[in-house]
CSV table of C-alpha atoms in Angstrom, one decimal:
chain,number,residue,atom,x,y,z
A,1,UNK,CA,54.9,174.1,79.1
A,2,UNK,CA,54.6,170.5,80.6
A,3,UNK,CA,55.1,167.5,78.4
A,4,UNK,CA,53.1,164.3,78.5
A,5,UNK,CA,53.9,161.1,76.2
A,6,UNK,CA,51.1,158.6,76.4
A,7,UNK,CA,52.8,155.4,74.8
A,8,UNK,CA,50.1,152.9,74.2
A,9,UNK,CA,50.6,149.2,72.3
A,10,UNK,CA,48.6,149.1,69.3
A,11,UNK,CA,46.8,151.3,66.9
A,12,UNK,CA,43.1,152.5,67.7
A,13,UNK,CA,41.1,151.0,64.5
A,14,UNK,CA,37.4,152.1,65.6
A,15,UNK,CA,36.8,155.6,64.8
A,16,UNK,CA,34.7,156.5,68.0
A,17,UNK,CA,37.9,155.4,69.9
A,18,UNK,CA,40.1,157.8,67.5
A,19,UNK,CA,37.4,160.4,67.8
A,20,UNK,CA,37.1,160.4,71.7
A,21,UNK,CA,41.1,160.2,71.9
A,22,UNK,CA,41.0,163.2,69.6
A,23,UNK,CA,38.9,165.3,71.7
A,24,UNK,CA,40.7,165.0,75.0
A,25,UNK,CA,44.0,165.3,73.1
A,26,UNK,CA,42.6,168.8,72.1
A,27,UNK,CA,41.3,169.0,75.6
A,28,UNK,CA,44.6,168.5,77.2
A,29,UNK,CA,46.6,170.7,74.8
A,30,UNK,CA,45.4,173.6,76.9
A,31,UNK,CA,47.5,172.4,80.1
A,32,UNK,CA,50.5,170.4,78.6
A,33,UNK,CA,52.1,169.2,75.2
A,34,UNK,CA,50.8,165.9,74.5
A,35,UNK,CA,52.4,163.2,72.5
A,36,UNK,CA,50.7,159.9,71.7
A,37,UNK,CA,53.2,157.2,70.5
A,38,UNK,CA,51.8,153.7,69.5
A,39,UNK,CA,54.2,151.0,69.5
A,40,UNK,CA,53.5,147.6,67.5
A,41,UNK,CA,52.0,145.1,69.0
A,42,UNK,CA,53.8,141.8,69.2
A,43,UNK,CA,52.4,139.1,66.8
A,44,UNK,CA,53.4,136.4,69.4
A,45,UNK,CA,52.8,136.1,73.2
A,46,UNK,CA,56.2,137.5,73.9
A,47,UNK,CA,55.7,141.1,75.6
A,48,UNK,CA,59.8,141.7,75.4
A,49,UNK,CA,59.7,143.1,71.9
A,50,UNK,CA,56.9,145.4,72.8
A,51,UNK,CA,58.9,146.4,76.1
A,52,UNK,CA,61.8,147.3,74.2
A,53,UNK,CA,59.7,149.7,71.9
A,54,UNK,CA,58.0,151.1,75.0
A,55,UNK,CA,61.3,151.6,76.8
A,56,UNK,CA,62.8,153.6,73.9
A,57,UNK,CA,59.7,155.8,74.1
A,58,UNK,CA,59.8,156.5,77.8
A,59,UNK,CA,61.0,159.9,79.2
A,60,UNK,CA,60.9,161.6,82.7
A,61,UNK,CA,58.6,160.4,85.4
A,62,UNK,CA,57.0,157.2,84.1
A,63,UNK,CA,53.4,156.0,85.2
A,64,UNK,CA,52.3,152.8,84.1
A,65,UNK,CA,48.9,151.6,84.3
A,66,UNK,CA,48.5,148.2,85.7
A,67,UNK,CA,45.9,146.5,87.2
A,68,UNK,CA,48.4,145.5,90.1
A,69,UNK,CA,49.0,149.3,90.6
A,70,UNK,CA,48.0,151.7,93.3
A,71,UNK,CA,44.4,152.8,93.1
A,72,UNK,CA,43.8,156.3,93.1
A,73,UNK,CA,41.0,159.0,93.1
A,74,UNK,CA,40.9,161.6,90.4
A,75,UNK,CA,42.2,164.1,92.9
A,76,UNK,CA,44.9,161.8,93.8
A,77,UNK,CA,45.8,161.2,90.7
A,78,UNK,CA,45.9,165.0,89.8
A,79,UNK,CA,48.3,165.2,93.0
A,80,UNK,CA,51.0,162.5,91.8
A,81,UNK,CA,51.1,164.6,88.4
A,82,UNK,CA,52.0,167.8,90.2
A,83,UNK,CA,54.6,166.2,92.4
A,84,UNK,CA,56.1,164.3,89.2
A,85,UNK,CA,56.6,167.6,87.1
A,86,UNK,CA,57.9,169.5,90.3
A,87,UNK,CA,61.2,167.1,89.6
A,88,UNK,CA,60.8,166.3,85.9
A,89,UNK,CA,59.2,168.2,82.5
A,90,UNK,CA,58.0,164.9,81.0
A,91,UNK,CA,55.6,162.5,82.3
A,92,UNK,CA,55.3,159.3,80.1
A,93,UNK,CA,51.8,157.3,80.8
A,94,UNK,CA,52.3,153.6,79.3
A,95,UNK,CA,49.4,151.6,78.2
A,96,UNK,CA,50.2,147.7,77.6
A,97,UNK,CA,48.7,145.4,75.3
A,98,UNK,CA,46.1,143.2,75.7
A,99,UNK,CA,48.5,140.7,77.1
A,100,UNK,CA,49.9,143.5,79.9
A,101,UNK,CA,53.3,144.5,79.9
A,102,UNK,CA,56.7,142.7,80.6
A,103,UNK,CA,58.1,143.0,84.0
A,104,UNK,CA,61.0,145.1,82.9
A,105,UNK,CA,58.5,148.1,82.1
A,106,UNK,CA,57.1,147.3,85.7
A,107,UNK,CA,60.8,147.9,86.9
A,108,UNK,CA,61.2,150.8,85.0
A,109,UNK,CA,58.3,152.8,86.2
A,110,UNK,CA,58.3,155.3,88.8
A,111,UNK,CA,54.7,154.7,89.7
A,112,UNK,CA,52.0,152.0,88.6
A,113,UNK,CA,48.4,153.0,88.8
A,114,UNK,CA,45.4,151.0,88.7
A,115,UNK,CA,42.1,152.0,87.6
A,116,UNK,CA,40.8,149.0,89.6
A,117,UNK,CA,40.1,145.2,89.4
A,118,UNK,CA,38.1,145.2,86.4
A,119,UNK,CA,39.5,144.5,83.1
A,120,UNK,CA,39.0,146.9,80.0
A,121,UNK,CA,39.7,146.5,76.3
A,122,UNK,CA,43.2,148.5,76.1
A,123,UNK,CA,41.7,150.4,73.2
A,124,UNK,CA,38.9,151.8,75.4
A,125,UNK,CA,41.5,152.5,78.5
A,126,UNK,CA,43.3,154.8,76.3
A,127,UNK,CA,40.4,157.1,76.0
A,128,UNK,CA,40.0,156.5,79.8
A,129,UNK,CA,43.5,157.6,80.4
A,130,UNK,CA,43.3,160.6,78.1
A,131,UNK,CA,40.0,161.3,80.1
A,132,UNK,CA,41.6,160.9,83.5
A,133,UNK,CA,44.7,163.2,82.5
A,134,UNK,CA,42.4,166.0,81.2
A,135,UNK,CA,40.5,165.6,84.6
A,136,UNK,CA,43.7,165.9,86.4
A,137,UNK,CA,44.9,169.0,84.9
A,138,UNK,CA,41.4,170.3,85.2
A,139,UNK,CA,41.5,169.7,88.9
A,140,UNK,CA,45.4,170.9,89.2
A,141,UNK,CA,43.8,174.3,87.9
A,142,UNK,CA,40.8,174.5,90.1
A,143,UNK,CA,38.6,174.0,87.0
A,144,UNK,CA,35.0,172.5,87.4
A,145,UNK,CA,35.1,169.5,85.2
A,146,UNK,CA,35.8,166.9,87.8
A,147,UNK,CA,32.8,167.9,89.8
């Protein structure tokens, strides 16, 4: 079974974000073994400590969600994941903190993906990333969810 590691800075504090994340995690479970790793947010503006914790958790093909990354449609994101699984058994998806991520993580990433130029709260973005992951697997399997 495919393995996915979602590495996110910070914890989900609001129950509605936790509930939505849990729902998508359950759905993704039909397609892949999902592990969600929460790394501590740095109390200072320095993202280097976060970067060290993120880097420790990254396995396989690394996709960084980054506003400066490539903008992909849902089918394109699905195709990118499919190609990643041709050479890796694990894909790590990285969500930085509200301050972004250190350049060392950008350098480590195999791929940087943007959800557009808009800014989203990183807690909401986690739900969005999980939804897109579920959509990508659904597209790959020929499901109707994405239509």
